[in-house]
Short mmCIF file of C-alpha atoms in Angstrom, two decimals:
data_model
loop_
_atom_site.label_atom_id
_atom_site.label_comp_id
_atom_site.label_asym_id
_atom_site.label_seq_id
_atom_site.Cartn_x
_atom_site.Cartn_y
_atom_site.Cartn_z
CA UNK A 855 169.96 -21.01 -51.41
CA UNK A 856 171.44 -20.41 -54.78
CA UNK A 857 174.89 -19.02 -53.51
CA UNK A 858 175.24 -22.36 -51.70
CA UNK A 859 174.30 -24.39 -54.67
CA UNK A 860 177.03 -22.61 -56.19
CA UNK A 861 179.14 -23.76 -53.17
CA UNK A 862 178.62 -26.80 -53.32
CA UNK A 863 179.55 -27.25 -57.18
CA UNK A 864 182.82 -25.53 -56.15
CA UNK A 865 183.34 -27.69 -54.35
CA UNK A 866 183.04 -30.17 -56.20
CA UNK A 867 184.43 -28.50 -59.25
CA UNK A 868 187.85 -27.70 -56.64
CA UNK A 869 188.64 -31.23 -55.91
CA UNK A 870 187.83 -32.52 -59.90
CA UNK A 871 190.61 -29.33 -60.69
CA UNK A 872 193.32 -30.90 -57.93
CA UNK A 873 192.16 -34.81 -59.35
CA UNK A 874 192.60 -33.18 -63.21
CA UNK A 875 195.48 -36.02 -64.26
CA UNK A 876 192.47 -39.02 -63.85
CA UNK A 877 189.62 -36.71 -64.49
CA UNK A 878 188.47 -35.10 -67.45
CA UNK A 879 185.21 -34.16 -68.95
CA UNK A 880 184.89 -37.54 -71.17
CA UNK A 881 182.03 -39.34 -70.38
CA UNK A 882 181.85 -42.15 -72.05
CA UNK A 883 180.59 -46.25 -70.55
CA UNK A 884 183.95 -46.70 -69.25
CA UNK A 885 183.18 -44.07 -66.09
CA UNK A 886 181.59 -46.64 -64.70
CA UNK A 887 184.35 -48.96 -63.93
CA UNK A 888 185.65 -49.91 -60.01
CA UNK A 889 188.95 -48.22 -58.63
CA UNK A 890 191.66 -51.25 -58.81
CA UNK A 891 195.07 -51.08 -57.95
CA UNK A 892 197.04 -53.73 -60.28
CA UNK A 893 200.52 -54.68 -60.41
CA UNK A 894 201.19 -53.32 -63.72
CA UNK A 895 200.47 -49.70 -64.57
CA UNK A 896 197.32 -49.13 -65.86
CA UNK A 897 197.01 -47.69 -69.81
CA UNK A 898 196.07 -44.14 -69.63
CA UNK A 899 192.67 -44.96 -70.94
CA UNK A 900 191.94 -47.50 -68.28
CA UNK A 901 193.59 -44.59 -65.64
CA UNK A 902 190.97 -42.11 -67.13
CA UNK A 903 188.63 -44.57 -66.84
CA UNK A 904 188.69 -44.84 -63.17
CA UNK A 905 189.80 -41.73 -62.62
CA UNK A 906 186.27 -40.38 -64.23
CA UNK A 907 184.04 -43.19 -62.01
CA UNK A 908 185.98 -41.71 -58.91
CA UNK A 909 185.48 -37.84 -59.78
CA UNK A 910 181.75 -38.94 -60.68
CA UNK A 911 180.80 -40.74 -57.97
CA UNK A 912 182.62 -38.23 -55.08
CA UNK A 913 180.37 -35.65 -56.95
CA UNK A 914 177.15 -37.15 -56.91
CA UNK A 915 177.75 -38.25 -53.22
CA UNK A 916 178.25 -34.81 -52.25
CA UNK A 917 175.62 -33.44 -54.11
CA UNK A 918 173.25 -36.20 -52.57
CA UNK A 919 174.22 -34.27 -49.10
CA UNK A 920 172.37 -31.33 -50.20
CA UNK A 921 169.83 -33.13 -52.21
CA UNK A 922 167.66 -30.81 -49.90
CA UNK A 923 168.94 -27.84 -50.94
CA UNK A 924 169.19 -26.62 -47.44
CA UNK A 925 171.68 -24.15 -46.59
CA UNK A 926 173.90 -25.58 -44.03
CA UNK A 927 174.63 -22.20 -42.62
CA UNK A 928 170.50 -22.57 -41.19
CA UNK A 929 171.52 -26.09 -39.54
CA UNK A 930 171.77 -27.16 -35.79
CA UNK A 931 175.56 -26.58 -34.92
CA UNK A 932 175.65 -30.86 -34.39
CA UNK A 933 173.79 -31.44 -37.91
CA UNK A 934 175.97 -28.88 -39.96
CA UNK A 935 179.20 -30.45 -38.46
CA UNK A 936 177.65 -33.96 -39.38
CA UNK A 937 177.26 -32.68 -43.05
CA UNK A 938 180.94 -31.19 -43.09
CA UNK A 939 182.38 -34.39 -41.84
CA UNK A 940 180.60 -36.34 -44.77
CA UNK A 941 181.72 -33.99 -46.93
CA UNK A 942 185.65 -34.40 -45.70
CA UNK A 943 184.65 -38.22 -45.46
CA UNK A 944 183.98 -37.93 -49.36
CA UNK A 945 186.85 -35.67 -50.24
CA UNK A 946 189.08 -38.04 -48.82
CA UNK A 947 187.86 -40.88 -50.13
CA UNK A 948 188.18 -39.54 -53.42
CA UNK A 949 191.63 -38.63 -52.52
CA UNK A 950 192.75 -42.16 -50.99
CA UNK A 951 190.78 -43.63 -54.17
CA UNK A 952 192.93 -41.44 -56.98
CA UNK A 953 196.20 -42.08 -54.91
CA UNK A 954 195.34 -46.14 -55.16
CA UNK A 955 195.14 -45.90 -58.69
CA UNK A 956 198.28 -47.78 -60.73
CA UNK A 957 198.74 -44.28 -62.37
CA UNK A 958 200.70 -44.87 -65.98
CA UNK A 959 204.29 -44.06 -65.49
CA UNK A 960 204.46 -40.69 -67.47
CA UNK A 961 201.68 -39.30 -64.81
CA UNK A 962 202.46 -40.69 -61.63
CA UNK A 963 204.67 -37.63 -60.59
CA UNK A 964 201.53 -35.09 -61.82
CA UNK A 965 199.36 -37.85 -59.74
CA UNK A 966 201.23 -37.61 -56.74
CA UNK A 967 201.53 -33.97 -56.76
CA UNK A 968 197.83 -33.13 -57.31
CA UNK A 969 196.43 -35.70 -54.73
CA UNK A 970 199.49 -34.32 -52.08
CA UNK A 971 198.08 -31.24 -52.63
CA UNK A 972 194.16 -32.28 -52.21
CA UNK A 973 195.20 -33.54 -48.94
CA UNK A 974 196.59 -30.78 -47.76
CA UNK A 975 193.94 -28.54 -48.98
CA UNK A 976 191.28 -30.74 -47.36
CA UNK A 977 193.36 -30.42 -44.45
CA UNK A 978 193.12 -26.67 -44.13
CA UNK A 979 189.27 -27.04 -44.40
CA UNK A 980 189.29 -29.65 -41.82
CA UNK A 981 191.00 -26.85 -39.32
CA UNK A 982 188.98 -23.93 -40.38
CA UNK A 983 185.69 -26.47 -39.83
CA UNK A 984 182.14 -26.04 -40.69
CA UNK A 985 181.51 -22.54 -40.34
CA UNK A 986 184.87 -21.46 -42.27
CA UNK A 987 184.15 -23.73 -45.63
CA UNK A 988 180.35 -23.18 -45.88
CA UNK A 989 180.57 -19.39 -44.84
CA UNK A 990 183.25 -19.22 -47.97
CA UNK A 991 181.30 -18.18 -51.22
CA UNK A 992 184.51 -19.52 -52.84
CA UNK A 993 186.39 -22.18 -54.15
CA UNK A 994 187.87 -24.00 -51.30
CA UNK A 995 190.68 -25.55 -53.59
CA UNK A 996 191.43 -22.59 -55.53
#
């Protein structure tokens, strides 16, 4: 149970790492604001902003999965693939959402880069499936 809680906030940890130009460990009442995508870049602070409500609510979604703290390893075969497509559902969300973001001009390249490389990361999960990425005792975007 424990080494899957650990998972899980790997997980979750991975794809905050590869979302690191919007995310960062500030928490502060502007996390709460809704992804827009405007025609003017937005001001780092606003980018953070969002960036932060993204990261926050991709990880609390996720961790709602396991909420049960049941190892997904002792599901059905058709629940624990319904768990690891919510979990890619998520992911890619959080992706899409980051990507839709009016990034300021000085981090759009880093933005880019980092959300190129979450898709193709979530990508590689999506072929090794289920059993690969919750077998895995590691970071899956390490």
């Amino acid at each position: 149970m424990m080494r899957f809680r650990t998972l899980t906030l790997l997980f979750v940890a991975g794809l905050a790492v590869v979302s690191l130009a919007a995310c960062s460990s500030d928490n502060d009442s502007a996390s709460d604001a809704t992804t827009t995508t405007t025609a003017a870049p937005l001001t780092p602070a606003e980018f953070k902003a969002q960036g932060n409500a993204i990261c926050k609510k991709g990880g609390e979604d996720i961790g709602a999965l396991f909420a049960d703290n049941k190892d997904p390893n002792t599901l059905a075969p058709a629940a624990k693939q319904e768990r690891f497509d919510q979990v890619i559902a998520i992911t890619r969300r959080q992706i899409d959402d980051l990507s839709a973001l009016a990034a300021p001009a000085d981090l759009q390249p880093q933005v880019e880069a980092l959300t190129t490389d979450a898709t193709a990361k979530t990508d590689e999960l999506v072929a090794g499936g289920p059993d690969a990425l919750f077998a895995s005792e590691g970071d899956p975007f390490a």
